[in-house]
Coordinates of C-alpha atoms in Angstrom, one line a residue:
X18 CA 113.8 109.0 91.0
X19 CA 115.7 105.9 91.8
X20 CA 113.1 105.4 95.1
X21 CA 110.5 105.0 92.9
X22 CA 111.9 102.6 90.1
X23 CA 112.9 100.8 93.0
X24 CA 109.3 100.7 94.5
X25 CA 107.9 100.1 91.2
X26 CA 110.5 97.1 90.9
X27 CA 109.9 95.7 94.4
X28 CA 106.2 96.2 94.5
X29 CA 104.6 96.3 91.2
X30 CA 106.9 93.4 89.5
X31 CA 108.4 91.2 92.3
X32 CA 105.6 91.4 95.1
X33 CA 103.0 91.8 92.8
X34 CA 99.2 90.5 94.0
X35 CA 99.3 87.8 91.2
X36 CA 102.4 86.6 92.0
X37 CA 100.3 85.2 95.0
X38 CA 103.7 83.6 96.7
X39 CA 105.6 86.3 96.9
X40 CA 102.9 88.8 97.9
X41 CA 101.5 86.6 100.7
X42 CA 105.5 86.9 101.8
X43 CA 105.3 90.5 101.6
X44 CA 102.3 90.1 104.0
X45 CA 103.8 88.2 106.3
X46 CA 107.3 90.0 106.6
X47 CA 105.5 93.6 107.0
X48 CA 102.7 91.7 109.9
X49 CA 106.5 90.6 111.5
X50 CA 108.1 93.9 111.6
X51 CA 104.8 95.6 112.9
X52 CA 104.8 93.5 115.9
X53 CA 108.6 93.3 116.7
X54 CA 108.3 97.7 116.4
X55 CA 104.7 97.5 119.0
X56 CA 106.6 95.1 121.5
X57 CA 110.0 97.4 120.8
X58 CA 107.9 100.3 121.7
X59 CA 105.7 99.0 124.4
X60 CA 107.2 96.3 126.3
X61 CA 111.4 96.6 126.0
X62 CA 112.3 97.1 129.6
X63 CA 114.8 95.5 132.4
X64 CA 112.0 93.7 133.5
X65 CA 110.5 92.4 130.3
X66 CA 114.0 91.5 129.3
X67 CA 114.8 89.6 132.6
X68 CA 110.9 87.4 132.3
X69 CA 111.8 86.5 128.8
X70 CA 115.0 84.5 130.1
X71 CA 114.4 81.4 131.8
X72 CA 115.5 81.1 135.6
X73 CA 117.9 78.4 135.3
X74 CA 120.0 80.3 132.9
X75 CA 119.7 83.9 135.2
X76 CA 121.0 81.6 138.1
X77 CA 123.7 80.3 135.7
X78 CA 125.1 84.0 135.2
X79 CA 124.7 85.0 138.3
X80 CA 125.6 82.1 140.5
X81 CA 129.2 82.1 138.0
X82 CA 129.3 86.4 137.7
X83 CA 129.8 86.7 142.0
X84 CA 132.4 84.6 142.8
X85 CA 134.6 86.0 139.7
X86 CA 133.5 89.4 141.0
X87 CA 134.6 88.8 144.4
X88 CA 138.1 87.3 143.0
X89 CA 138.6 90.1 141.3
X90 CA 137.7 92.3 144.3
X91 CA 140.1 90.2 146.3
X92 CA 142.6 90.9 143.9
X93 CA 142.0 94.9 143.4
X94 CA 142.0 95.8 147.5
X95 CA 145.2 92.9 148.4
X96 CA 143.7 90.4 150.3
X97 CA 144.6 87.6 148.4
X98 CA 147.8 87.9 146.1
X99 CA 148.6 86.9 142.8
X100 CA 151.8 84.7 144.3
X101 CA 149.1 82.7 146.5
X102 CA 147.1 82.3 143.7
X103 CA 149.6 80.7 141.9
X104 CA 150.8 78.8 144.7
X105 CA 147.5 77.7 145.2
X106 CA 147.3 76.0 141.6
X107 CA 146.8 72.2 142.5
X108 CA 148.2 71.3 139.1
X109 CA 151.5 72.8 139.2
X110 CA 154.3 70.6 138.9
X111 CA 156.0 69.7 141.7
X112 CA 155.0 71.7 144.4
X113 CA 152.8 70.9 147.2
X114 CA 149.1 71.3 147.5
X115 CA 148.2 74.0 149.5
X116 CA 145.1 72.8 150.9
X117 CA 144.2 76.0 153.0
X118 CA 144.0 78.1 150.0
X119 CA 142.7 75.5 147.8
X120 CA 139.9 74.9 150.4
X121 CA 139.1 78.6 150.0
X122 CA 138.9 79.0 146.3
X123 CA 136.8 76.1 146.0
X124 CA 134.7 77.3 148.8
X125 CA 134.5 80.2 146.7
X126 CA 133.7 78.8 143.2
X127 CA 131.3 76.3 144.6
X128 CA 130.1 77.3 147.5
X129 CA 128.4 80.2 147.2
X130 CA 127.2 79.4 143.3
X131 CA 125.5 76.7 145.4
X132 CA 124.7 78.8 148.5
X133 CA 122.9 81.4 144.9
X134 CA 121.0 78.4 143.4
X135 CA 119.4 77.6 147.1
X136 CA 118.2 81.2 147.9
X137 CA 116.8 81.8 144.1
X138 CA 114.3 78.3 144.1
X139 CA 113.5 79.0 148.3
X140 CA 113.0 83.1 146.2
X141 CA 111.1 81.4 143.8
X142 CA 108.6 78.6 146.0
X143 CA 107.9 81.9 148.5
X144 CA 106.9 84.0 145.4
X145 CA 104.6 81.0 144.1
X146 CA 102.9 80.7 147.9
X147 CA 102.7 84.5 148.0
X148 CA 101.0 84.2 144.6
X149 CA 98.5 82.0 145.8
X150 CA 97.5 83.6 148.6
X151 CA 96.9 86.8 147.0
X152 CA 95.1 85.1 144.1
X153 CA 92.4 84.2 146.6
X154 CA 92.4 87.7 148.3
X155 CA 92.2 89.0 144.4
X156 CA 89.1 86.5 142.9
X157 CA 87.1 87.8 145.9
X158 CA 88.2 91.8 144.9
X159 CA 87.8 90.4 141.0
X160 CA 84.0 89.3 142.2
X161 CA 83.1 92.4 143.6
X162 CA 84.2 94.8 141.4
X163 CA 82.8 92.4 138.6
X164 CA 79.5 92.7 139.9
X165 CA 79.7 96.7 139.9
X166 CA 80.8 96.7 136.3
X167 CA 77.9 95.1 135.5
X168 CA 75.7 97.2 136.8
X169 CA 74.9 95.2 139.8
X170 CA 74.4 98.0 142.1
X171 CA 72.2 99.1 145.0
X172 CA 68.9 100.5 143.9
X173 CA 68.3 102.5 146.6
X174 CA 71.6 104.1 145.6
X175 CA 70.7 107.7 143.0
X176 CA 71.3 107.0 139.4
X177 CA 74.1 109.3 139.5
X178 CA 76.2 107.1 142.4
X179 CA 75.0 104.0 140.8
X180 CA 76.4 105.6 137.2
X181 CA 80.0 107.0 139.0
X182 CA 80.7 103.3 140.9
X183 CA 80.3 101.2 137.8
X184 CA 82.5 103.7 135.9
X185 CA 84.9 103.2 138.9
X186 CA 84.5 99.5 138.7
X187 CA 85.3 99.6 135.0
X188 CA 88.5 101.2 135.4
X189 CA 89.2 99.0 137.9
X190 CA 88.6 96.3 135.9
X191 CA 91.7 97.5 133.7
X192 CA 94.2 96.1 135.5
X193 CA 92.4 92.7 135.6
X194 CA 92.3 93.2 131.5
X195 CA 96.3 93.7 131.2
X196 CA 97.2 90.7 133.4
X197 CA 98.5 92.6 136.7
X198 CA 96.7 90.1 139.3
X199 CA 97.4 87.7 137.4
X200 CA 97.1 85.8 133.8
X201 CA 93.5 83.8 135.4
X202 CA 91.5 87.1 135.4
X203 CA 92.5 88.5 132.0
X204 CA 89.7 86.6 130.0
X205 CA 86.7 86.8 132.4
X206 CA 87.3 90.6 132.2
X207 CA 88.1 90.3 128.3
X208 CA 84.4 88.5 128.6
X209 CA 82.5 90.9 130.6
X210 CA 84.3 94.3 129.2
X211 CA 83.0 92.8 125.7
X212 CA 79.2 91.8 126.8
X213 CA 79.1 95.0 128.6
X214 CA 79.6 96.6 125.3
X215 CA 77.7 94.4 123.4
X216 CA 74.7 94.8 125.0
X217 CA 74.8 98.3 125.0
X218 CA 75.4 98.7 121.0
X219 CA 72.2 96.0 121.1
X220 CA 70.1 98.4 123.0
X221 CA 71.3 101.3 120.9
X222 CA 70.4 99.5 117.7
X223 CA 72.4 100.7 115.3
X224 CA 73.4 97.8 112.8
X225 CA 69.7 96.2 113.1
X226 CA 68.6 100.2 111.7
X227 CA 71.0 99.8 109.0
X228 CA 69.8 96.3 108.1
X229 CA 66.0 97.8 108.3
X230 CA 67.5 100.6 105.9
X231 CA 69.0 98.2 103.1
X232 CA 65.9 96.1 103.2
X233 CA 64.0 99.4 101.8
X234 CA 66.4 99.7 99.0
X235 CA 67.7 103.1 99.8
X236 CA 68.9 105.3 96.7
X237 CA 72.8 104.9 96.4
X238 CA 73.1 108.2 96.7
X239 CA 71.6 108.7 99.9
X240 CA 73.5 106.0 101.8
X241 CA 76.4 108.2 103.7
X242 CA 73.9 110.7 104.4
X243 CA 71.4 108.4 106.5
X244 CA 74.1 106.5 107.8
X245 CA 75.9 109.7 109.6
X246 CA 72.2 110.1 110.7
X247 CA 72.4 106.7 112.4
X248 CA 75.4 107.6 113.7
X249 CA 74.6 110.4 115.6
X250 CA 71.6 109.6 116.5
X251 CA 73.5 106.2 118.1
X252 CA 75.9 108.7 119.9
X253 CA 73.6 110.5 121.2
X254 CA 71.5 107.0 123.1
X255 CA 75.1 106.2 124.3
X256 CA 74.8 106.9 128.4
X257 CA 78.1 107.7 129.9
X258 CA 78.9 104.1 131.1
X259 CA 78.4 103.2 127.5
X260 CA 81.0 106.2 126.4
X261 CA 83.5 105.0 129.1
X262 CA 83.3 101.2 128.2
X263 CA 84.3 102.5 124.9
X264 CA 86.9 104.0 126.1
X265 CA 88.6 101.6 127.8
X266 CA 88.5 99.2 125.2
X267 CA 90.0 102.0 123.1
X268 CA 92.9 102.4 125.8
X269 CA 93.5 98.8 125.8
X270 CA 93.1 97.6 122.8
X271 CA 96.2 95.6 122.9
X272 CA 94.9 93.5 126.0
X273 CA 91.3 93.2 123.9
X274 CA 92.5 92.2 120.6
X275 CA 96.2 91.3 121.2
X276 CA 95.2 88.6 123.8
X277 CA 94.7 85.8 121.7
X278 CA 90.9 85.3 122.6
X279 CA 88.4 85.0 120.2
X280 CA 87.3 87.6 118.0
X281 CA 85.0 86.2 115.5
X282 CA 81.4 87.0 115.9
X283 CA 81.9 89.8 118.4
X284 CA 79.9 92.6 118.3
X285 CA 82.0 95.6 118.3
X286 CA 79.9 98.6 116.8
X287 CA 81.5 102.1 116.9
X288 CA 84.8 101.0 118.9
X289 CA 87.6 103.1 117.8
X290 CA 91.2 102.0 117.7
X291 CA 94.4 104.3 118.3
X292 CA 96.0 105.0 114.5
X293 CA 98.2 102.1 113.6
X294 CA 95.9 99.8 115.7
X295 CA 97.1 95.9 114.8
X296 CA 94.4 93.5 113.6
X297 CA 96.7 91.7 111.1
X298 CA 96.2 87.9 110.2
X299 CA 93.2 87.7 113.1
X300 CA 90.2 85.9 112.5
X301 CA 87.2 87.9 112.7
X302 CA 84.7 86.1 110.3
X303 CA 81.2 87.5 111.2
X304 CA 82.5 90.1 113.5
X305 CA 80.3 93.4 113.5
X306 CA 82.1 96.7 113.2
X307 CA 79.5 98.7 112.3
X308 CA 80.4 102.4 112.8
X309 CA 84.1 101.8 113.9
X310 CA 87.1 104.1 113.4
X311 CA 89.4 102.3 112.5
X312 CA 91.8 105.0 111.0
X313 CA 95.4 103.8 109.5
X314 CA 94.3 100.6 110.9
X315 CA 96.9 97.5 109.9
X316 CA 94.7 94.6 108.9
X317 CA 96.5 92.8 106.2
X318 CA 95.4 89.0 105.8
X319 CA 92.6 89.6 108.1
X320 CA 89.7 86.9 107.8
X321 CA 87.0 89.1 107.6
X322 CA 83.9 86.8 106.0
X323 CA 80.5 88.5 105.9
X324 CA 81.7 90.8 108.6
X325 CA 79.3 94.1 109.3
X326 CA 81.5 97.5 108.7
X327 CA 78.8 99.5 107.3
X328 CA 79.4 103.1 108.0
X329 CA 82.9 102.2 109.2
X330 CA 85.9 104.8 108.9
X331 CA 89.1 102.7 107.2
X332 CA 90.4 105.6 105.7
X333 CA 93.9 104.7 105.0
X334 CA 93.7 101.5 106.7
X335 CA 96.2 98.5 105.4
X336 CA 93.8 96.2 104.1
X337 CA 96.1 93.8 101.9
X338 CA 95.6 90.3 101.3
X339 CA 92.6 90.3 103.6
X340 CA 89.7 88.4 103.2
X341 CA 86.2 90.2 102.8
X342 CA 84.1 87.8 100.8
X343 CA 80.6 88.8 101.5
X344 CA 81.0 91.9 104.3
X345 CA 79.0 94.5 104.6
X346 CA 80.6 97.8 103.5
X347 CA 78.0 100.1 102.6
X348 CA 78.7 103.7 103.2
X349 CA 82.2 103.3 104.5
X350 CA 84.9 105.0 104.2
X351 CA 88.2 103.7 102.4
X352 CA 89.7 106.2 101.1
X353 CA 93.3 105.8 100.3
X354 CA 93.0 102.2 102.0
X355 CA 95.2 99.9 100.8
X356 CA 93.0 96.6 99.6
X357 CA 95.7 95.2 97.0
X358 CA 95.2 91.7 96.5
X359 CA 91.9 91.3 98.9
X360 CA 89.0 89.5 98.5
X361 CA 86.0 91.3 98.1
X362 CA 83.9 88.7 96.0
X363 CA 79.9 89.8 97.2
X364 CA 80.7 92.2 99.1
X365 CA 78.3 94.9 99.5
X366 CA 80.4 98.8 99.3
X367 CA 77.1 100.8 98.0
X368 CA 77.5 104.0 98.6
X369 CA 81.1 103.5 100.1
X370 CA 84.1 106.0 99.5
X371 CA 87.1 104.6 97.8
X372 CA 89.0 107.7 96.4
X373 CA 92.5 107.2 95.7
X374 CA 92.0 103.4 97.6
X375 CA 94.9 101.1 96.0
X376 CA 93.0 98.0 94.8
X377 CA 95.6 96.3 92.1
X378 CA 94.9 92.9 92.0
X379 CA 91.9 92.5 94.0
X380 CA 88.6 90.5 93.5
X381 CA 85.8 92.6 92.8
X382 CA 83.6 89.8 91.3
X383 CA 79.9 89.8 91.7
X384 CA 80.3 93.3 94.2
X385 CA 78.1 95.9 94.7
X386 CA 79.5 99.1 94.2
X387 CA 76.4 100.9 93.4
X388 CA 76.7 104.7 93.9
X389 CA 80.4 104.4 95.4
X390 CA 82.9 106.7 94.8
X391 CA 86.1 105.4 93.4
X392 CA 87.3 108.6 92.1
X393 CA 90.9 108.2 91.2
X394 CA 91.1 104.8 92.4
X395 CA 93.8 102.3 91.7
X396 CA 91.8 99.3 90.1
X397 CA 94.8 97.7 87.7
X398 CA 94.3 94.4 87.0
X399 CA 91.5 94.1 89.5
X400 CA 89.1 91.4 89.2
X401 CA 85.5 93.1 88.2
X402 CA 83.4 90.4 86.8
X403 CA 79.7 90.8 87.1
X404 CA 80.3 93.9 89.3
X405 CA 77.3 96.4 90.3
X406 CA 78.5 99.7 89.2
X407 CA 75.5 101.6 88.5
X408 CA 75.7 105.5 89.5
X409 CA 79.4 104.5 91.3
X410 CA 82.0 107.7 90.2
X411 CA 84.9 105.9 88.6
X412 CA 86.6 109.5 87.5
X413 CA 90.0 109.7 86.8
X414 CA 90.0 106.1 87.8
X415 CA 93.6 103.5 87.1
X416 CA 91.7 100.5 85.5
X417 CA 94.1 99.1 82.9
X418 CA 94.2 95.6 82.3
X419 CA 90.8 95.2 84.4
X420 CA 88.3 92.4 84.4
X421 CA 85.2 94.0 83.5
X422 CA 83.3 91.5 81.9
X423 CA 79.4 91.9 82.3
X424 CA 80.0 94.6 84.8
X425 CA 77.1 96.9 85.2
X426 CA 77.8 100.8 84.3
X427 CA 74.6 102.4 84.3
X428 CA 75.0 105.9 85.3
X429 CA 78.4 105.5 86.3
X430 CA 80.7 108.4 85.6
X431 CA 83.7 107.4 83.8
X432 CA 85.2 110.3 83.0
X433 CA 89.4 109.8 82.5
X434 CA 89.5 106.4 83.6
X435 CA 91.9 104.8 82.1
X436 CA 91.0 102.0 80.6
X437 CA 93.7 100.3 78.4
X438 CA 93.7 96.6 78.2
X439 CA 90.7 96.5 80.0
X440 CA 88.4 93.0 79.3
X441 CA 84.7 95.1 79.0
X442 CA 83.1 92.3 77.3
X443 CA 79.6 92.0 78.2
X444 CA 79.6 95.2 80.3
X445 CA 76.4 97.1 80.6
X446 CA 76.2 100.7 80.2
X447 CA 72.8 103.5 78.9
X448 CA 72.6 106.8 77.8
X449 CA 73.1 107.6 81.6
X450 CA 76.7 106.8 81.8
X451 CA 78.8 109.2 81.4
X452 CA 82.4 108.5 79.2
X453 CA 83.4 112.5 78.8
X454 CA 83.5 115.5 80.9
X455 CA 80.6 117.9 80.7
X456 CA 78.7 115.1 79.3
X457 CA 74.9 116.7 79.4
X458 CA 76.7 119.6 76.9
X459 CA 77.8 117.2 74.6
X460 CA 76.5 116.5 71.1
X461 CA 74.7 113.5 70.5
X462 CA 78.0 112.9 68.2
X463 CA 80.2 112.7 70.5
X464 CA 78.5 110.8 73.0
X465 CA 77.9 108.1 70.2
X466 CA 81.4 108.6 69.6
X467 CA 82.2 107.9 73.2
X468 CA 79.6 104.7 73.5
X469 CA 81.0 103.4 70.5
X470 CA 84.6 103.2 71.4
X471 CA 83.3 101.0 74.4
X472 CA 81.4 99.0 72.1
X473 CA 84.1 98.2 70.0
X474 CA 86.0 96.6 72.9
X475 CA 83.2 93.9 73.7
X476 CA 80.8 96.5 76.2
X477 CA 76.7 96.5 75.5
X478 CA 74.5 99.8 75.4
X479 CA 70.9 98.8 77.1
X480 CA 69.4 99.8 74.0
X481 CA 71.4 97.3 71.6
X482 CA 69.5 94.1 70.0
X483 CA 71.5 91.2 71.8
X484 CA 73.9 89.2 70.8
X485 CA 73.7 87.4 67.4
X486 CA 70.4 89.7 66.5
X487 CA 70.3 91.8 63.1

């Protein structure tokens, strides 16, 4: 009990979307701690830990560390005493120097931190020549096996070689992708592991169906259907090189998208990402996602403007603060998906499913949400302004203190939505909409009961005279 008055404290009063300071802080902290647990969990080793120091200060502790250890070593086995260590102390009143033993301490101390320093930075120039050397024997490897990941293979070679070397190729293109020969190859492969997949989601086809199947003005209600048609159909045209390339970009995602390389405008139709997979805060205005899983994906403050994730799976992905103005939507899946806060003014979700998706505080203005499910959705205080709402299933839906003002509701099922302090001024909504459960067995009573109590609070039947009319 005191968890969740502390969660309703933290999250619904102090880090609340319109408190648009604090919750951008909440954003940022949470995109922090995401990335400081993936480089926890990935990359903590000796070796990591040892690169992230620079040289002159490993030299430092080390060049100091062995002659201390070898004091105290001299000490522990009796080769030197602690009575010519004394006597060897040049500052000690009246008694002579001792140059013999001084010569040797300060042959110790100085000598061999120097003797240290000399061996790392003659280490360190033959590393750098080695490097070079084998950066010329790897861009001649990096060519080849380039060229085979591409496809450029010998004809007279059967499909089935010619299929099994460019696999081959691509995995070993891998190691190219992660940096191991080298930070020069990572974006050439980052470029062709892309175009590879690219092209091949171009020859498949899928997002230009999906834009030939909005330009017929499909029923809402048909949308996730013929979309998991496209779908399979797409799987199905996907040869195994396709499947494979997939794959590795799926294996590697954090060398593809963690890279720092640009991501807007890519074409990445029906990649799937690993669960907890880390887009936050990236730019990917215009990127095409069409088909993707991208399952408990974290993309809070993403740009994604007019980006294509039609048929996309975002089921209980962390959408937060992100930025979807105008992206394509239809048929995807959100459920549970946590949008509080985003921008979703234009956007097109017809068809899409948002059950149970937490969406306090977000702009909804001017979306289409025709035949989407949003069945026990958590709209409070969301922005719905001129929203397309016709045949979408709002049932049990959250929706106090909601902007619904000239919002379209025809045929959408509102059945237990709460609605208190709700603005439906203006909204739109026929004999088609249904307000109570069991609605076709009601009496025309109630139903006029029903429509009333909406009219009362500012919303429109289709039938009414307009505004100002007898």
């Amino acid at each position: 009990m005191m968890k969740n008055w502390l969660d309703r404290l933290l999250w619904g009063r102090i880090f609340h979307p319109r408190n648009e300071r604090l919750f951008r802080l909440r954003i940022w902290l949470r995109v922090q701690w995401l990335r400081l647990t993936l480089w926890w969990r990935e990359d903590v080793s000796f070796r990591s830990i040892i690169r992230a120091f620079p040289r002159p200060l490993a030299v430092l502790v080390l060049g100091l560390g062995l002659p201390f250890a070898m004091f105290w070593l001299m000490l522990r086995f009796g080769t030197v005493t602690a009575q010519q260590l004394a006597s060897a102390n040049p500052f000690r009143a009246g008694q002579p120097i001792p140059w013999q033993a001084a010569g040797q301490l300060l042959l110790l101390f100085v000598g061999l931190p120097a003797a240290f320093m000399l061996w790392a930075f003659r280490d360190y120039h033959v590393n750098a020549t080695l490097a070079n050397q084998r950066k010329d024997v790897n861009l001649k490897e990096f060519q080849e096996i380039q060229m085979r990941a591409a496809g450029a293979l010998d004809e007279k070679l059967p499909a089935e070689a010619r299929e099994q070397l460019q696999i081959a190729a691509l995995h070993q293109l891998r190691a190219f992708l992660r940096g191991d020969f080298g930070k020069d190859f990572r974006r050439p492969a980052f470029e062709l592991l892309l175009a590879g997949h690219a092209a091949a989601e171009a020859r498949i086809g899928l997002r230009e169906g999906i834009e030939r199947w909005r330009g017929g003005n499909p029923p809402p209600g048909s949308i996730r259907d013929d979309l998991a048609r496209a779908r399979a159909a797409a799987r199905e045209q996907r040869s195994a090189v396709d499947r494979e390339r997939a794959g590795i970009i799926r294996d590697e995602w954090k060398a593809v998208f963690l890279a720092g390389f640009p991501l807007n405008g890519r074409l990445l139709d029906a990649i799937e990402l690993p669960r907890g997979g880390l887009l936050a805060r990236m730019d990917l205005t215009g990127s095409s996602f069409t088909g993707a899983d991208l399952f408990e994906a974290h993309l809070e403050g993403a740009v994604l403007f007019y980006a294509h994730l039609a048929g996309a799976n975002l089921s209980w992905a962390h959408l937060e603060g992100s930025e979807l103005i105008g992206a394509q939507l239809d048929g995807a899946v959100l459920r549970w998906a946590r949008l509080e806060g985003a921008l979703l003014n234009g956007a097109h979700l017809e068809g899409a499913d948002l059950s149970g998706a937490y969406l306090a505080g977000a702009d909804l203005s001017w979306t289409h949400l025709e035949g989407a499910v949003l069945r026990g959705a958590h709209l409070e205080g969301a922005n719905l302004r001129s929203a397309r709402l016709e045949d979408a299933n709002l049932t049990e839906a959250q929706l106090e203190g909601a902007n619904l003002r000239s919002a379209r509701l025809e045929g959408a099922n509102l059945t237990g939505a709460q609605l208190e302090g709700a603005d439906l001024t203006g909204a739109l909504l026929d004999d088609t909409t249904i307000l109570l459960a069991y609605w076709d067995d009601c009496s025309p009573e109630d139903r006029a009961a029903a429509q009333q109590k909406l009219r009362d609070r500012g919303a429109r039947h289709l039938g009414d005279p307009p505004a100002g009319e007898a």
